[in-house]
Amino acid sequence: MGARGRRGVHRKASAVKRKATPAATPDTQWPLWEVFVQEKSGAPHEHAGSVHAPDAELALQNARDAYARRGPVTSLWVVEARHISATTPEDSPFLLGPGPEKLYRHPRFYKGAKE
Amino acid sequence: MTNAERERRFQERIDAGQKIEPKDWMPEAYRNQLVRMISQHAHSETVGQLPEGNWITRAPSLRRKLGLLAKVQDEAGHGLYLYAAAETLGISREELVHALHEGHAKYSSIFNYPTLTWADIGAIGWLVDGAAILNQTMLTKCSYGPYARAMVRICKEERFHERQGYEIMRALAQGTPAQRAMAQDALDRWWWPTLMMFGPPDEASVHNDTLMAWGVKQKSNDELRQWFVDLAVPQAQALPLVIPDPELRFDEATSHWRTGPIDWDEFWRVVRGGGICNRERLRARREADEEGRWVREAAEAYTAKRRR
Amino acid sequence: MSRELFEYLLRLGDDRLVLGHRLSEWCGHAPILEEDIALANVALDCIGQATQLLALAGEIEGAGRDADALAFFRGPTEFRSCLLVEQPNGDFAQTIARQVLYDAAGANVLEQLARSSEPRLASIAAHAAIEVRYHLRHAREWWQRLGLGTEESHRRLQRALDELWPFTHELVTPDALDRTLAAAGIGADLDQTRAHFERELDELIRSAKLRQPTTPAFPAVGGRHGKHGEHLDHLLSEMQSVARAHPGAQW
């Protein structure tokens, strides 16, 4: 593809060498953001996947383009992956929910007003 | 707990059909295999934009132009989902992209073939995406959670690609003599490479057994390949176009279509860099990356300035 | 009136077809995967809008030409697209600058057309206006980042603005056809568009710390009357090559 191709006559410009900047930043693919999608009003936001973005505005744009192209989307949340705190597999015994010895957490343990 | 214990528990979970998630303990070999598989898949989708993108500017109707553009956009999206799945295994997208551009990473060899006519677009949608759908449908049951979930999302979107490709082929096969010839020529060139997409025969496949034991694959290369052939042959007959295999015959005893011998020399030649477009594909991706560097940096510089 | 409306719809449709085609050239070559997706999104919307506008043009003409016949079987002298949209993509700054300039005018045009007395045009425009607002937001976000990011991105955006500025005259200067249709309540009042465009660009140029480009002695015009530069012929040769090689074929 010659000069008339995708870059057209401006191709030469980008071939000019950039002068080295002191303490040049390493080339990155931008930070990782996690995306949460709410399909219908009233539904919870669900994890849909991730996008890369330098900041929140572009993260929202990218998330919309990647995860809201098809089907209804009412709301999108994005959060930088590094800001998510999560439990680890070692925590799972504590996450299993009230065991049979903790019936006082269940509604059926209690008599209602009408019973 | 000893490592042997951990491995035993890990295998128990796999055998019980449980999903392995990013923070779960996993053998190093499992992690490495998945990084290899998922990133190869991601690279394939990203590089795959190129052979098809080659024809967006020449699509012969507005409907086909829109359809092809939407398909290529989807491929970029699939690359995105897959890089994200690979990143859950503790590797960055920079490292993955860098490995691709330095020639250290593989992607599906099918994209090293050139798209020479508009009919190639139909053939790719019908055959290449058709083959990919079978592989991806199987992978929705993969033991690694993030990969399986990415596959579910991708499978939903992939269906329209295959249907669009088949529709293109049908319009050509039932069109003018010149269109029919174009379609037949495309099938002649894409049939065998598509069969090779499923990888080397089981007896020559290095990773097959391990990947099946770990629940990453549920079907072998040959099983998938046979599944595909049995679907595609009647589809070709319905167009109608002739599959370029003089030895193709229906085996009454097993109810399978049996193909002639696959040229595995060609397969290895293309995998190892000898395909027509290997250099072209990498050059294009490297160029996009290099020419885009100042853009990525500008965005980060802007963010840094705003934080101050 | 239908001859004028036909011409007017060609202008609107050809703009978006050529712009969408240019944007689609970025597929697989954008600075980052997310932008491959974003630019394809804008391209799809543009070509979708072009399809509707050219289909309506064909109906109004009443000579049996559909959107494909108009898109693939007219030569450059018959295209009514503005000169701005046929300019090559150049680097990312050029593409973003072209998008900002086109949409800053285009968004206002569509808002007005959403109230057109020609109901089919109004309906197409109302839908397109929503899409273009989104395109403009994407382009503006990038305009800011390139203008204020690094010395290099700022330089590239300034050069893009300087080179494309002469093509903006055509977007916001009414000719006889524009005036006729605006008076009939069908077309947009470009004087209104100009006022809006100038306000918007003043603000964008200031906020990105760019230099106001000089107004050229001779603005670049002609697209609206089929007088294009050399770019459109190459673009159409490529775009129409397969369709023209098989005239009358179905795809």
CSV table of C-alpha atoms in Angstrom, one decimal, chain C residues 36-193:
chain,number,residue,atom,x,y,z
C,36,ASP,CA,-10.2,-0.2,16.9
C,37,ILE,CA,-13.6,-0.8,18.5
C,38,ALA,CA,-14.4,2.9,19.1
C,39,LEU,CA,-13.6,4.0,15.5
C,40,ALA,CA,-15.4,1.1,14.0
C,41,ASN,CA,-18.4,2.2,16.1
C,42,VAL,CA,-18.4,5.7,14.6
C,43,ALA,CA,-17.8,4.2,11.1
C,44,LEU,CA,-20.8,1.9,11.5
C,45,ASP,CA,-23.1,4.7,12.6
C,46,CYS,CA,-21.9,6.9,9.7
C,47,ILE,CA,-22.4,4.2,7.1
C,48,GLY,CA,-25.8,3.3,8.6
C,49,GLN,CA,-26.9,6.9,8.4
C,50,ALA,CA,-25.6,7.1,4.8
C,51,THR,CA,-27.6,4.0,3.9
C,52,GLN,CA,-30.8,5.6,5.1
C,53,LEU,CA,-30.2,9.0,3.6
C,54,LEU,CA,-29.2,7.6,0.2
C,55,ALA,CA,-32.2,5.3,0.2
C,56,LEU,CA,-34.5,8.3,0.8
C,57,ALA,CA,-32.6,10.2,-1.9
C,58,GLY,CA,-33.3,7.4,-4.3
C,59,GLU,CA,-37.0,7.4,-3.4
C,60,ILE,CA,-37.2,11.2,-3.9
C,61,GLU,CA,-35.4,11.0,-7.2
C,62,GLY,CA,-37.9,8.4,-8.4
C,63,ALA,CA,-35.7,7.0,-11.1
C,64,GLY,CA,-35.4,3.5,-9.6
C,65,ARG,CA,-32.0,4.0,-8.0
C,66,ASP,CA,-31.6,2.5,-4.5
C,67,ALA,CA,-28.9,3.3,-1.9
C,68,ASP,CA,-26.4,0.8,-3.4
C,69,ALA,CA,-26.9,2.2,-6.9
C,70,LEU,CA,-26.2,5.7,-5.7
C,71,ALA,CA,-23.2,4.6,-3.5
C,72,PHE,CA,-21.5,2.3,-6.0
C,73,PHE,CA,-22.4,3.6,-9.4
C,74,ARG,CA,-21.8,7.3,-9.3
C,75,GLY,CA,-18.4,8.9,-10.1
C,76,PRO,CA,-16.6,11.6,-8.2
C,77,THR,CA,-18.2,14.5,-10.2
C,78,GLU,CA,-21.6,13.2,-9.1
C,79,PHE,CA,-20.7,12.9,-5.4
C,80,ARG,CA,-21.8,15.8,-3.2
C,81,SER,CA,-19.7,15.2,-0.1
C,82,CYS,CA,-17.8,18.0,1.4
C,83,LEU,CA,-14.0,18.2,0.9
C,84,LEU,CA,-13.3,17.6,4.6
C,85,VAL,CA,-14.4,14.0,4.7
C,86,GLU,CA,-12.4,12.8,1.8
C,87,GLN,CA,-9.1,13.9,3.3
C,88,PRO,CA,-6.9,11.0,4.2
C,89,ASN,CA,-6.9,9.7,7.8
C,90,GLY,CA,-3.3,10.9,8.4
C,91,ASP,CA,-2.3,10.2,11.9
C,92,PHE,CA,-4.6,9.9,14.9
C,93,ALA,CA,-4.6,13.6,15.5
C,94,GLN,CA,-5.7,14.3,11.9
C,95,THR,CA,-8.5,11.8,12.3
C,96,ILE,CA,-9.7,13.2,15.6
C,97,ALA,CA,-9.5,16.8,14.3
C,98,ARG,CA,-11.5,15.9,11.2
C,99,GLN,CA,-14.1,14.2,13.4
C,100,VAL,CA,-14.4,17.2,15.8
C,101,LEU,CA,-14.7,19.7,13.0
C,102,TYR,CA,-17.2,17.7,11.1
C,103,ASP,CA,-19.4,16.8,14.1
C,104,ALA,CA,-19.3,20.2,15.7
C,105,ALA,CA,-21.1,21.4,12.6
C,106,GLY,CA,-22.9,18.2,11.9
C,107,ALA,CA,-24.5,17.8,15.3
C,108,ASN,CA,-26.2,21.2,14.9
C,109,VAL,CA,-27.3,20.4,11.4
C,110,LEU,CA,-28.9,17.2,12.6
C,111,GLU,CA,-30.6,18.8,15.5
C,112,GLN,CA,-32.3,21.3,13.1
C,113,LEU,CA,-33.1,18.5,10.6
C,114,ALA,CA,-34.9,16.6,13.4
C,115,ARG,CA,-37.5,19.3,13.1
C,116,SER,CA,-37.6,19.2,9.3
C,117,SER,CA,-41.0,19.5,7.6
C,118,GLU,CA,-40.0,16.4,5.5
C,119,PRO,CA,-40.9,13.7,8.1
C,120,ARG,CA,-38.7,10.9,6.7
C,121,LEU,CA,-35.7,13.2,6.9
C,122,ALA,CA,-36.7,14.3,10.4
C,123,SER,CA,-36.9,10.8,11.6
C,124,ILE,CA,-33.5,9.8,10.2
C,125,ALA,CA,-32.0,13.0,11.6
C,126,ALA,CA,-33.4,12.5,15.1
C,127,HIS,CA,-31.9,9.1,15.4
C,128,ALA,CA,-28.6,10.2,13.8
C,129,ALA,CA,-28.4,13.2,16.2
C,130,ILE,CA,-28.2,10.9,19.2
C,131,GLU,CA,-25.4,8.9,17.6
C,132,VAL,CA,-23.4,12.0,16.6
C,133,ARG,CA,-23.6,13.4,20.1
C,134,TYR,CA,-21.8,10.2,21.2
C,135,HIS,CA,-19.2,10.5,18.4
C,136,LEU,CA,-18.6,14.1,19.3
C,137,ARG,CA,-18.1,13.2,22.9
C,138,HIS,CA,-15.5,10.6,22.0
C,139,ALA,CA,-13.7,13.0,19.6
C,140,ARG,CA,-13.7,15.8,22.2
C,141,GLU,CA,-12.2,13.5,24.9
C,142,TRP,CA,-9.4,12.8,22.5
C,143,TRP,CA,-9.0,16.4,21.4
C,144,GLN,CA,-8.4,17.3,25.1
C,145,ARG,CA,-6.0,14.5,25.7
C,146,LEU,CA,-4.0,15.2,22.6
C,147,GLY,CA,-4.0,19.0,23.0
C,148,LEU,CA,-2.9,18.9,26.7
C,149,GLY,CA,-1.1,15.5,26.8
C,150,THR,CA,2.5,15.7,25.5
C,151,GLU,CA,4.4,18.2,23.5
C,152,GLU,CA,4.3,15.8,20.5
C,153,SER,CA,0.5,15.2,20.7
C,154,HIS,CA,-0.1,19.0,21.0
C,155,ARG,CA,2.1,19.7,18.0
C,156,ARG,CA,0.3,17.0,15.9
C,157,LEU,CA,-3.1,18.3,16.9
C,158,GLN,CA,-2.1,21.9,16.1
C,159,ARG,CA,-0.9,20.8,12.7
C,160,ALA,CA,-4.0,18.8,12.0
C,161,LEU,CA,-6.2,21.8,13.0
C,162,ASP,CA,-4.2,24.2,10.7
C,163,GLU,CA,-4.4,21.8,7.7
C,164,LEU,CA,-8.1,21.0,8.0
C,165,TRP,CA,-9.3,24.4,9.0
C,166,PRO,CA,-9.7,25.6,5.3
C,167,PHE,CA,-12.2,22.8,4.7
C,168,THR,CA,-14.6,24.0,7.4
C,169,HIS,CA,-15.9,26.9,5.4
C,170,GLU,CA,-17.9,24.5,3.2
C,171,LEU,CA,-19.6,23.0,6.3
C,172,VAL,CA,-21.0,26.3,7.6
C,173,THR,CA,-21.6,28.5,4.6
C,174,PRO,CA,-25.0,28.3,2.9
C,175,ASP,CA,-25.3,28.3,-0.8
C,176,ALA,CA,-28.5,28.8,-2.9
C,177,LEU,CA,-29.7,25.2,-2.3
C,178,ASP,CA,-29.2,25.5,1.4
C,179,ARG,CA,-31.2,28.8,1.5
C,180,THR,CA,-34.0,27.4,-0.6
C,181,LEU,CA,-34.5,24.3,1.6
C,182,ALA,CA,-34.1,26.2,4.8
C,183,ALA,CA,-36.7,28.7,3.7
C,184,ALA,CA,-39.1,25.7,3.0
C,185,GLY,CA,-38.5,24.4,6.5
C,186,ILE,CA,-36.9,21.2,5.1
C,187,GLY,CA,-33.2,22.0,5.4
C,188,ALA,CA,-30.9,23.4,8.1
C,189,ASP,CA,-30.1,27.0,8.4
C,190,LEU,CA,-26.3,27.0,8.1
C,191,ASP,CA,-25.9,30.6,9.5
C,192,GLN,CA,-27.2,29.2,12.7
C,193,THR,CA,-24.8,26.3,12.3
